[in-house]
Coordinates of C-alpha atoms and ligand atoms in Angstrom, one line a residue:
X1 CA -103.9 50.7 13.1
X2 CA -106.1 53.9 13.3
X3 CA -104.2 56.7 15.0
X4 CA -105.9 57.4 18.4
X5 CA -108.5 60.0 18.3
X6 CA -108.3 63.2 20.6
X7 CA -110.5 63.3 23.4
X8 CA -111.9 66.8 23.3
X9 CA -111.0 68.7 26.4
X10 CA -110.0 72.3 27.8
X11 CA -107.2 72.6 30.4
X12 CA -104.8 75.3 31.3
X13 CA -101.7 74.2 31.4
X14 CA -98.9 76.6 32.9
X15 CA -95.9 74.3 31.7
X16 CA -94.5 70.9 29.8
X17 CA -92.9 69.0 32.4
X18 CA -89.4 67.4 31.9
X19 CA -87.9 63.8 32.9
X20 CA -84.1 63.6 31.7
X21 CA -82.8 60.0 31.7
X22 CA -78.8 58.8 31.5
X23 CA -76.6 62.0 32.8
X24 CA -77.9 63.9 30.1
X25 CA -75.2 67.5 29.9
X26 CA -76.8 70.1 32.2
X27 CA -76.9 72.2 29.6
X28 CA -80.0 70.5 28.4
X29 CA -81.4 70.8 31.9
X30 CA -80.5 74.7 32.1
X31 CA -82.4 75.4 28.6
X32 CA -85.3 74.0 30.3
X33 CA -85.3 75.6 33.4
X34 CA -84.7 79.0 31.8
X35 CA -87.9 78.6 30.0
X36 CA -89.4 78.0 33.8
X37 CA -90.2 74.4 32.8
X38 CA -89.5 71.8 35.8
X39 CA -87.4 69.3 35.2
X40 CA -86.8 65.4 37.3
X41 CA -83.6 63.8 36.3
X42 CA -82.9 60.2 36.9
X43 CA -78.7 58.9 35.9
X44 CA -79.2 55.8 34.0
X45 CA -81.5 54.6 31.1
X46 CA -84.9 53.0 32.2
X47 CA -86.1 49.7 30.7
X48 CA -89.7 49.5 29.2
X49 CA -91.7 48.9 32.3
X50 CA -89.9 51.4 34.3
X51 CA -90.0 54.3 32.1
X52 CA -93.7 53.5 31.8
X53 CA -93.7 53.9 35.8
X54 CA -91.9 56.7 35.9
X55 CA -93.3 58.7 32.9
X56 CA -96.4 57.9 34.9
X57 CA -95.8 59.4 38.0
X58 CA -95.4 62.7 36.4
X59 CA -98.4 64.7 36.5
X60 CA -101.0 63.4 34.0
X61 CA -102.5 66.7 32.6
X62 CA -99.3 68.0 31.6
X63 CA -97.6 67.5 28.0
X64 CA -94.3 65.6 28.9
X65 CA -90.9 65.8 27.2
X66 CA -88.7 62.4 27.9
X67 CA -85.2 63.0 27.5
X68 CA -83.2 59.8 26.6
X69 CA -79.4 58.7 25.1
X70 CA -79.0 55.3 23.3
X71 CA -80.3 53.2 26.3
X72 CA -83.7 53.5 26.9
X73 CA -86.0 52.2 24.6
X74 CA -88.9 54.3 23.7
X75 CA -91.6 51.0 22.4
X76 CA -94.6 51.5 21.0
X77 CA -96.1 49.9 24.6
X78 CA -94.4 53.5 26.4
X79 CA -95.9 55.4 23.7
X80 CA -99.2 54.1 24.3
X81 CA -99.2 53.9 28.0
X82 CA -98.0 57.3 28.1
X83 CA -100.5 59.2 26.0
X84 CA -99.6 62.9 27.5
X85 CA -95.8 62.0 26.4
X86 CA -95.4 64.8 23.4
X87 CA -92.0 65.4 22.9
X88 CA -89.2 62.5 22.6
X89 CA -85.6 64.2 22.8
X90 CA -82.6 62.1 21.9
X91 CA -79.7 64.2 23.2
X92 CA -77.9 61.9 20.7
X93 CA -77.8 61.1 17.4
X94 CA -79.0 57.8 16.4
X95 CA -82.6 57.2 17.0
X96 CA -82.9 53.6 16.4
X97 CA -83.7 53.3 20.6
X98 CA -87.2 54.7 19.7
X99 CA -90.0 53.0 17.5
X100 CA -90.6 56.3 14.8
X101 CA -93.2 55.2 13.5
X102 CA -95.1 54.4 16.3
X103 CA -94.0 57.9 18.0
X104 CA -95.3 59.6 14.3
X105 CA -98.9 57.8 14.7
X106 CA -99.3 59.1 17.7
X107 CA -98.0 62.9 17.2
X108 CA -95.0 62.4 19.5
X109 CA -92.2 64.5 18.2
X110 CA -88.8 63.2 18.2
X111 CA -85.8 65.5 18.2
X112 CA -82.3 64.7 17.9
X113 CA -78.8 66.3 17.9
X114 CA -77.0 65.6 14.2
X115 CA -74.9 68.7 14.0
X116 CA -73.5 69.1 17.3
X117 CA -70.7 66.9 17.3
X118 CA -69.5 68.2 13.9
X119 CA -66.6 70.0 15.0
X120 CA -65.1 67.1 17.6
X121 CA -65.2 64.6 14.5
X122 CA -63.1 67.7 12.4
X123 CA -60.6 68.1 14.8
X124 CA -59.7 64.1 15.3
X125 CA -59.6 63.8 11.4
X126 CA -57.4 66.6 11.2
X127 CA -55.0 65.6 14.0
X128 CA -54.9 62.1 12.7
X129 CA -53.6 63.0 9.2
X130 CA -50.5 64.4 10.7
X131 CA -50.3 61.7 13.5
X132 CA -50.2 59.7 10.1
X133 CA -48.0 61.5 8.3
X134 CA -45.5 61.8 10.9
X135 CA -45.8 57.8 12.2
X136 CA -46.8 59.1 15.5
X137 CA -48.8 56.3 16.7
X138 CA -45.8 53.3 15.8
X139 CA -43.3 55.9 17.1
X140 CA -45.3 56.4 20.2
X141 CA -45.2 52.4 20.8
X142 CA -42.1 52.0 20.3
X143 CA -40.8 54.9 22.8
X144 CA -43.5 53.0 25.4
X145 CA -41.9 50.2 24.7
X146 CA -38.3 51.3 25.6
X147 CA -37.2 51.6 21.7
X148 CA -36.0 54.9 20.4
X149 CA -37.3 55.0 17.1
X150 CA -35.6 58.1 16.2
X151 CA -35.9 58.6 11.8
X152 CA -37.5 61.1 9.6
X153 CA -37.8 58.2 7.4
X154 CA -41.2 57.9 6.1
X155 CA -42.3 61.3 8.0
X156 CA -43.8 63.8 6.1
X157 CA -45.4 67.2 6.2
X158 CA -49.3 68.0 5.5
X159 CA -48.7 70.8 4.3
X160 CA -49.2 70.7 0.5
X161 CA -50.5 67.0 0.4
X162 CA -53.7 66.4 -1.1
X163 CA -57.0 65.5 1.4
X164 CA -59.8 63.8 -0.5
X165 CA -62.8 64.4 1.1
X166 CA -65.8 61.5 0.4
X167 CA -68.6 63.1 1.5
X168 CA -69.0 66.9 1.8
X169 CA -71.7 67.4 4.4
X170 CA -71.2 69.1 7.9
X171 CA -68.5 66.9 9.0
X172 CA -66.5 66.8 5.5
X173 CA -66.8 70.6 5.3
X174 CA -65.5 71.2 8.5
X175 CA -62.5 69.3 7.8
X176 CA -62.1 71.2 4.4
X177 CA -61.5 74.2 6.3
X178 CA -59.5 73.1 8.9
X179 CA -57.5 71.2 6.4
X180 CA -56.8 74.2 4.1
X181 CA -55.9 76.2 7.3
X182 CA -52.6 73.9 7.6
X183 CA -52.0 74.2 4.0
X184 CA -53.7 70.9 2.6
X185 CA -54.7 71.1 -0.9
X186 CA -58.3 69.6 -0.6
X187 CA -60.6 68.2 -2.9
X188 CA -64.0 66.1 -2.4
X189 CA -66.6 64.1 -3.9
X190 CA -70.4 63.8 -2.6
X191 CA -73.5 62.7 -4.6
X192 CA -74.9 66.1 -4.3
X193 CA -73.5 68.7 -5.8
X194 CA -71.9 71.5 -2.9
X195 CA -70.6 74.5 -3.1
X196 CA -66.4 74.1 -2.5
X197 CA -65.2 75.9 0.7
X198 CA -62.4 78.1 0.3
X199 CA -60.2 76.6 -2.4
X200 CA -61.4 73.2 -2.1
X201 CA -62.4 71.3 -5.4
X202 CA -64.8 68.8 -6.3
X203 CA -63.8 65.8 -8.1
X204 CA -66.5 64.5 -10.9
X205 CA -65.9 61.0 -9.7
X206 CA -64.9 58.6 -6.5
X207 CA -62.2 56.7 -8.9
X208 CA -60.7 60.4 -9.4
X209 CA -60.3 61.2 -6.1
X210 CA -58.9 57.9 -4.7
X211 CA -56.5 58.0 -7.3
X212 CA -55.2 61.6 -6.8
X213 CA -55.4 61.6 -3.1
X214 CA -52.2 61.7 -0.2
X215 CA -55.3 61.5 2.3
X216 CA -58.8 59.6 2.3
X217 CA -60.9 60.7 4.6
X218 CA -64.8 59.4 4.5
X219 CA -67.4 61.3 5.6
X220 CA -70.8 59.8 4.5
X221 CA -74.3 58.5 5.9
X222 CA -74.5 54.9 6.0
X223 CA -76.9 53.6 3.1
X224 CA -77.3 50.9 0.8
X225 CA -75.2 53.5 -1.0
X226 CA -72.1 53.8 0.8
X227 CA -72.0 50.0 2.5
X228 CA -68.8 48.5 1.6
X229 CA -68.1 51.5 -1.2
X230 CA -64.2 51.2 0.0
X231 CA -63.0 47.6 -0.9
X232 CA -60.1 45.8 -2.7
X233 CA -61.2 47.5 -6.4
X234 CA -61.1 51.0 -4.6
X235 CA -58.2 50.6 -2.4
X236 CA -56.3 49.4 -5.6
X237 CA -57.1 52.7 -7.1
X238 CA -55.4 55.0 -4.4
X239 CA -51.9 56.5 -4.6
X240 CA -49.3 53.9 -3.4
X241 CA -47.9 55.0 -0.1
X242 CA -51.6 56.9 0.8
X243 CA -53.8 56.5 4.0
X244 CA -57.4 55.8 4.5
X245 CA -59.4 57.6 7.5
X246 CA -63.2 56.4 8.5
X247 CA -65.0 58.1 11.4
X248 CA -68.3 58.0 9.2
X249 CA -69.7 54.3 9.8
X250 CA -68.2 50.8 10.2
X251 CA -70.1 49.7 7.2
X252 CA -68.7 51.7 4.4
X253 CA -65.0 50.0 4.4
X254 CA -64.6 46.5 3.8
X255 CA -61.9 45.8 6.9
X256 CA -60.0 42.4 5.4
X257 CA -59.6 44.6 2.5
X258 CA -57.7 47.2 4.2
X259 CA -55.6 45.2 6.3
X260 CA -54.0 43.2 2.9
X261 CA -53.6 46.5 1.6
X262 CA -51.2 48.0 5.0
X263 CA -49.6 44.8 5.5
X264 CA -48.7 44.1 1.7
X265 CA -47.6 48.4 1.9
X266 CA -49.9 49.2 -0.6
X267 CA -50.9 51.6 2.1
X268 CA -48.8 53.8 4.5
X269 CA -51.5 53.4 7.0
X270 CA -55.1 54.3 8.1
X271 CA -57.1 55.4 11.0
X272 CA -60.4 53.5 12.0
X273 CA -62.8 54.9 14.3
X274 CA -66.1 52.9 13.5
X275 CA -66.6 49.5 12.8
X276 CA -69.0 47.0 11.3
X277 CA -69.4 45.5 14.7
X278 CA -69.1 47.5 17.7
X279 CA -69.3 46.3 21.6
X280 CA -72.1 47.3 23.5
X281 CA -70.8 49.5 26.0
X282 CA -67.3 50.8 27.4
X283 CA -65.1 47.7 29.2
X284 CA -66.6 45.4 26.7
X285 CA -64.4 43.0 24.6
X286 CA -63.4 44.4 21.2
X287 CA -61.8 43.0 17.9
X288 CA -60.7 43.6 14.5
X289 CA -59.1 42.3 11.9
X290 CA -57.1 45.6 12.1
X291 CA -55.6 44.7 15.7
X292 CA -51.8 44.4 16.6
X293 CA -50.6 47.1 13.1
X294 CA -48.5 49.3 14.1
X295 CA -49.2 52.2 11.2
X296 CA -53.3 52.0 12.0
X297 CA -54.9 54.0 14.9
X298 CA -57.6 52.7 15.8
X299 CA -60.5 54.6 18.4
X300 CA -63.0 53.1 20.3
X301 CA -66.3 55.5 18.3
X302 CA -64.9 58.8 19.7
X303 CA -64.8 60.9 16.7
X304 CA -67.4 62.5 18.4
X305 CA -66.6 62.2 21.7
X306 CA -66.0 65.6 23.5
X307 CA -67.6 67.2 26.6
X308 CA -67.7 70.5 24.4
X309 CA -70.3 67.9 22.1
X310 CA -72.1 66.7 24.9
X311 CA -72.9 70.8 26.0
X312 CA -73.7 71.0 22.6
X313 CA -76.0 68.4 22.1
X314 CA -77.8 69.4 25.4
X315 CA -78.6 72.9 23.9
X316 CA -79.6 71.9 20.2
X317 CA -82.1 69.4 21.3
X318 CA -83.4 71.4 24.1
X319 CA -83.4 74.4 22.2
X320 CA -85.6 72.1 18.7
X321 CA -87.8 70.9 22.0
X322 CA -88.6 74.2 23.4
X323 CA -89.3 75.8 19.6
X324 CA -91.7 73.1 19.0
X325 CA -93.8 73.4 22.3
X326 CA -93.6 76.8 22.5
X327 CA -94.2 77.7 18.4
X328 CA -95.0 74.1 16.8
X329 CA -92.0 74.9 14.9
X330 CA -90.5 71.2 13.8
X331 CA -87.5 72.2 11.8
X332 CA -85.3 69.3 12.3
X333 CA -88.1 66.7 13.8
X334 CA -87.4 63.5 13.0
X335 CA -90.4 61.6 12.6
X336 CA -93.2 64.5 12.5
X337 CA -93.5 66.8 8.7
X338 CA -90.6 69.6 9.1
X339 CA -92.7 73.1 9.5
X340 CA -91.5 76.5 10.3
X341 CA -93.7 79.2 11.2
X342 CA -92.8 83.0 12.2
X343 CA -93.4 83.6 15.8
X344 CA -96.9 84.3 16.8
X345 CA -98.0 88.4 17.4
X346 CA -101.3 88.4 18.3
X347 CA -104.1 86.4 18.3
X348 CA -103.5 82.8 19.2
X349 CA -102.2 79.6 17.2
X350 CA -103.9 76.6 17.3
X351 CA -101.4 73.2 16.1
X352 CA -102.9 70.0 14.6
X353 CA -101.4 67.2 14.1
X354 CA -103.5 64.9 12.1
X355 CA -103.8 61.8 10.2
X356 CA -103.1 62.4 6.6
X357 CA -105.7 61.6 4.6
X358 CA -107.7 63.7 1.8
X359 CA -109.9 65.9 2.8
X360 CA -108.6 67.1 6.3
X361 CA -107.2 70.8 5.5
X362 CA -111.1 71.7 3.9
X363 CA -112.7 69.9 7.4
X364 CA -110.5 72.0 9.6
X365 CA -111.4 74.9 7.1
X366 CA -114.9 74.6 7.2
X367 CA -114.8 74.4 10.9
X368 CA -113.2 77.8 11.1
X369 CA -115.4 79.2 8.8
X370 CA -118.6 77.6 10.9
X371 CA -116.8 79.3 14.3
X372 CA -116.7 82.7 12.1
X373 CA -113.0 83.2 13.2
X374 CA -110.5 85.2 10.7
X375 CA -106.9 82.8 9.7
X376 CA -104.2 85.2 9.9
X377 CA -101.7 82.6 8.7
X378 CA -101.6 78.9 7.9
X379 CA -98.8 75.9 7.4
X380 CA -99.4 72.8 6.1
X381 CA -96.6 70.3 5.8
X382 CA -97.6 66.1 5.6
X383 CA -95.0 62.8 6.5
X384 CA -96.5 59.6 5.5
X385 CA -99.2 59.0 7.3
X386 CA -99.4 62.0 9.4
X387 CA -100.1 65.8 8.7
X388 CA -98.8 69.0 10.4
X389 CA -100.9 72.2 10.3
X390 CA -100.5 75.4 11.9
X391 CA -103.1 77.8 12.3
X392 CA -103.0 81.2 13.6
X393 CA -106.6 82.8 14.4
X394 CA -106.6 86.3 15.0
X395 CA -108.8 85.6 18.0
X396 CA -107.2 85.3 21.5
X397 CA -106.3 82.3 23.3
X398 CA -108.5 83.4 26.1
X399 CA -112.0 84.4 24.0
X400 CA -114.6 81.6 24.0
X401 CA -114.6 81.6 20.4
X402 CA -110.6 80.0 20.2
X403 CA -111.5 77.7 22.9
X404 CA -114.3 76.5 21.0
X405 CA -112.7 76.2 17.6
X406 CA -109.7 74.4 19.1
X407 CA -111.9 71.9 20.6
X408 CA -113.6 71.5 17.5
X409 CA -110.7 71.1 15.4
X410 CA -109.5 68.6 18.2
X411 CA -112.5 66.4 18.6
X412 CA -113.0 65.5 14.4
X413 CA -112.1 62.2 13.4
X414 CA -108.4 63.0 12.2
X415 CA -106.9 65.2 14.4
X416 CA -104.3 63.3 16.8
X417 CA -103.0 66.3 18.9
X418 CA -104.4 69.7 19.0
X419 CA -102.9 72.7 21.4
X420 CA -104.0 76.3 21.3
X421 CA -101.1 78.6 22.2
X422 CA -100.8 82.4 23.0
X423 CA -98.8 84.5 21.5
X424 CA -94.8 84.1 22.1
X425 CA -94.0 87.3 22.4
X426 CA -95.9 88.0 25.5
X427 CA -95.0 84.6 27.7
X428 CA -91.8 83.3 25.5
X429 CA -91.6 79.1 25.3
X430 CA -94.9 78.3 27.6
X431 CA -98.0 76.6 25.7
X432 CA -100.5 78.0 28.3
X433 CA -103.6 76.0 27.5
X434 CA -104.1 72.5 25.5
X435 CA -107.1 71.2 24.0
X436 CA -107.4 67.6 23.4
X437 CA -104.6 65.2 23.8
X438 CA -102.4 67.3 25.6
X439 CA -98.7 68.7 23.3
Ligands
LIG501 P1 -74.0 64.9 6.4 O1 -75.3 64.3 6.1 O2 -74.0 66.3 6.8 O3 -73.1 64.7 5.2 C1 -73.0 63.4 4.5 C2 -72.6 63.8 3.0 O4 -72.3 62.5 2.4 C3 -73.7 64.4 2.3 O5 -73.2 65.6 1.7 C4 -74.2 63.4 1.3 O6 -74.6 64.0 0.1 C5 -72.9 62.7 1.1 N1 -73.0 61.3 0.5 C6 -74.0 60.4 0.7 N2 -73.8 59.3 0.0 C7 -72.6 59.5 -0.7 C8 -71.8 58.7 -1.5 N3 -72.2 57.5 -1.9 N4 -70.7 59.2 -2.0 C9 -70.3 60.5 -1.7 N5 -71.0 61.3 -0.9 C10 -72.1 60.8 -0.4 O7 -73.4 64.0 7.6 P2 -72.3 64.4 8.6 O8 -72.9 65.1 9.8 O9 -71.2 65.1 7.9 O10 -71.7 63.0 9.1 C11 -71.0 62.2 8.2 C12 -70.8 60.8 8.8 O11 -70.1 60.9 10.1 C13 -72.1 60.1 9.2 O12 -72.0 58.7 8.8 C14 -72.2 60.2 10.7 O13 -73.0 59.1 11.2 C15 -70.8 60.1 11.1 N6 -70.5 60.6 12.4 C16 -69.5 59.9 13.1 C17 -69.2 60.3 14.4 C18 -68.1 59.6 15.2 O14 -68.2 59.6 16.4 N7 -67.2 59.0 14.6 C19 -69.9 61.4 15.0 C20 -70.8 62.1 14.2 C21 -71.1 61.7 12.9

C-alpha cells in the first residue's frame, strides 16, 4: 500500500494535544502539562470504534498524542481514521496492542517504557533468593496453617553463594549489583559480550554456568532464541540442591520440566513469575503445572509491578514523546528510524518523514537548493520502509522562505509528515507551526 501523501498546508499550531486512556500515573499527565500541552484523560481502554470517536472529537488541526496501556488497540482502521494522530505512547512495555507497521507507514511514532521497571524486577529477584534460601515461603504456609515449622534445616545464607545471571541486560545488571551488595559471588552469561559490574564474571558458556551456580536467575528477551532454552537437558546440568528464578518470559522454561526436577529434589526450589499462558486480567482463573509445591513461589507477572514503576514509566514515555515533538528526536521510537539531533539554536528545523526509497535525500536537496536556503545541519536515519530526516535551515520559522521550503518538501511524492519547528531554546517542547500532515 502507498504511504499516504501529505497534503501541502500551512497552520500555526500553538500545542500537540493529549488524550490519556486506562489511569495512566499522573506523572505522565504532569510532564505534559509542564510543557503547557492540554491534556483529556478518560480511566479505561477504548475499543476500536470508540477511540476512533474520541480521537475524533479532539481538535482536528492539532497533532495528537494517544496515550494507551495493553488494552486499547491501536488498528490500522484508528490510524487511518485519525490522520492528525502523531505520536502513539505505550506507558507500558509490550506493544503488541498497536499494529507497528501500520503506525511506521504512516509516520506515527510509537514510544514505550522498557527501562523503567528495571529496578522493581531487581529487587523481587533479590528478595526471592533469600526467601529461597531460607524456605520462607513453605515456612510461611505452614505457620498460616497452625504448624510451627521451626528448623534451620535446609536454611542457608546468600552470602557467598553463587548467582548465575542468564542474560546481562538492564534487569540482569541490576541484580548483579544488588546481589554483590549482600555478598553473592555473581557470574553471567549473555550472547553479547558486557562489560562485568563490579566483580561479577562472565561465564564462556550457558552449560558452565548452570553447572556452577547456587542461584539461576534468567533475565533474557523472549526469541526463537531463548524459547524453551531451560528444559530437562539443562536442568540436569545445574548443581543438585540449586534454584531456578524466571521473571523474564513464560516461554523460556519448559514448566513440566521443572516440576519433575523439585518434586524428584533435583531442585531445592524455584520462583516463577511469568508463564507460557497467562490470564487476561486480575480475578481471572489461573493454572500451572507448578501449583500446590510448597518450595516454589509463584507471582502473578509482578516482577514489575510497583507504583514507583508506574511513576516511572509515566515520565520516560512522556519525556521520549515530548523530545520527539518538540526536537524530532526518536531515540528509543519503536517503529520510526532512531535519530538524535542536538537541540535547535537558531534558524528553524524542518522534520520529514518519508517513504524510503532511492533518491529522496537528493529530491529534498535539490529543493533546498531551488528555495536558496543554507542547511546548517542534517540527519538521516531509514527503518524499512520509511525514512527519517532532519533538517535545520538557517532561515527562521517565521520568513516566507521556511514556509515555502517546508511546504515544498511536504507536498513531493514521498514525504509522509513534514513539521517546521522553531528553535527550542526560545519556546522549549512546542512545535509552533506544521506544514502538511500535521506531527
Ligand atoms: P535487556 O534487553 O536489557 O537484556 C536482555 C539480555 O539478554 C541482553 O543483554 C541480551 O544480549 C541477552 N540475551 C538475549 N538472548 C540471550 C540468550 N539466548 N542467552 C543469554 N543472553 C541472552 O532486557 P531487560 O530489560 O533486562 O529484560 C529482561 C527480561 O525481563 C525481558 O524478557 C523482559 O520482558 C522481562 N521483564 C519482566 C518483567 C516482569 O514483570 N516480570 C518486567 C520487565 C521486564
Amino acid at each position: 500500500m502507498d504511504a499516504p501523501r501529505a497534503t501541502a498546508h500551512t497552520c500555526a499550531v500553538s500545542h500537540p494535544q493529549i488524550l490519556l486512556l486506562e489511569n495512566i500515573h499522573p506523572s505522565a499527565r504532569h510532564a505534559y502539562e509542564d510543557a503547557g500541552w492540554p491534556v483529556e484523560a478518560i480511566g479505561r481502554g477504548l475499543g476500536e470504534g470508540e477511540l476512533i470517536d474520541a480521537l475524533g472529537a479532539l481538535e482536528p488541526s492539532l497533532p495528537l498524542v494517544l496515550g494507551i496501556r495493553s488494552k486499547s488497540r491501536v488498528t490500522a482502521r484508528v490510524l487511518e481514521a485519525v490522520p492528525q494522530l502523531a505520536v502513539i505512547g505505550a506507558y507500558c512495555i509490550g506493544t503488541d496492542q498497536i499494529d507497528l507497521p501500520a503506525a511506521r507507514r504512516q509516520g506515527v511514532a510509537v514510544f514505550n517504557a522498557p527501562f523503567s521497571s528495571t529496578r522493581s524486577v531487581a529487587e523481587l529477584v533479590v528478595g526471592e533468593v533469600i526467601m529461597l534460601s531460607r524456605q520462607i515461603f513453605a515456612r510461611s504456609q505452614a505457620a498460616h496453617a497452625g504448624r510451627w515449622a521451626k528448623s534451620a534445616e535446609g536454611s542457608h545464607e546468600v552470602r557467598g553463594k553463587t548467582l548465575g545471571l542468564v542474560g546481562y541486560g538492564h534487569i540482569g545488571s541490576q541484580v548483579s549489583v544488588l546481589a554483590e551488595a549482600l555478598g553473592m559471588r555473581v557470574q553471567y552469561f549473555d550472547v553479547v559480550s558486557k562489560l562485568p559490574l563490579g566483580n561479577a564474571t562472565a561465564c564462556a558458556s550457558l552449560d558452565e554456568l548452570l553447572e556452577t551456580s547456587d542461584f539461576v536467575s534468567l533475565h533474557v528477551p523472549d526469541t526463537s532464541g531463548t524459547r524453551q532454552m531451560i528444559g530437562e537437558t539443562e536442568i540436569a546440568r545445574m548443581k543438585p540442591g540449586a534454584h531456578l528464578l524466571n521473571l523474564s518470559r513464560g516461554q523460556v522454561v519448559d514448566l513440566e520440566a521443572l516440576r519433575g526436577a523439585v518434586t524428584d529434589g533435583k531442585l531445592a526450589g524455584a520462583a516463577i513469575d511469568v508463564y507460557p499462558r497467562e490470564p487476561a486480567k486480575a480475578g481471572d482463573a489461573f493454572d500451572t503445572p507448578l501449583r500446590g509445591l510448597p518450595s516454589v513461589i509463584l507471582t502473578p507477572h509482578i516482577g514489575g509491578s510497583t507504583l514507583e514503576a508506574q511513576a516511572n514509566i509515566g515520565r520516560e514515555v512522556s519525556s521520549a514523546v515530548t523530545a520527539f515533538l518538540a526536537g524530532g528526536r526518536s531515540t528509543g521510537c519503536v517503529n520510526l528510524p532512531q535519530l538524535d539531533a542536538p537541540p535547535l539554536k537558531q534558524g528553524s528545523r524542518i522534520i520529514n518523514i518519508h517513504r524510503n526509497v532511492p533518491g529522496v535525500l537528493s529530491e529534498i536537496n535539490r529543493v533546498v537548493a531551488q528555495a536558496a536556503v543554507n542547511i546548517d545541519r542534517q540527519h538521516l536515519a531509514t527503518l524499512d520502509e520509511v525514512g527519517m530526516l532532519i533538517l535545520d535551515v538557517s532561515v527562521d520559522r517565521d520568513a516566507p522562505a521556511a514556509q515555502d521550503l517546508a511546504t515544498a518538501i511536504a507536498g513531493l511524492e514521498t514525504s509522509i509528515r513534514t513539521r517546521i519547528q522553531t528553535a527550542e531554546s526560545t519556546d522549549a517542547r512546542v512545535p509552533q507551526t506544521t506544514v502538511g500532515r500535521v506531527g
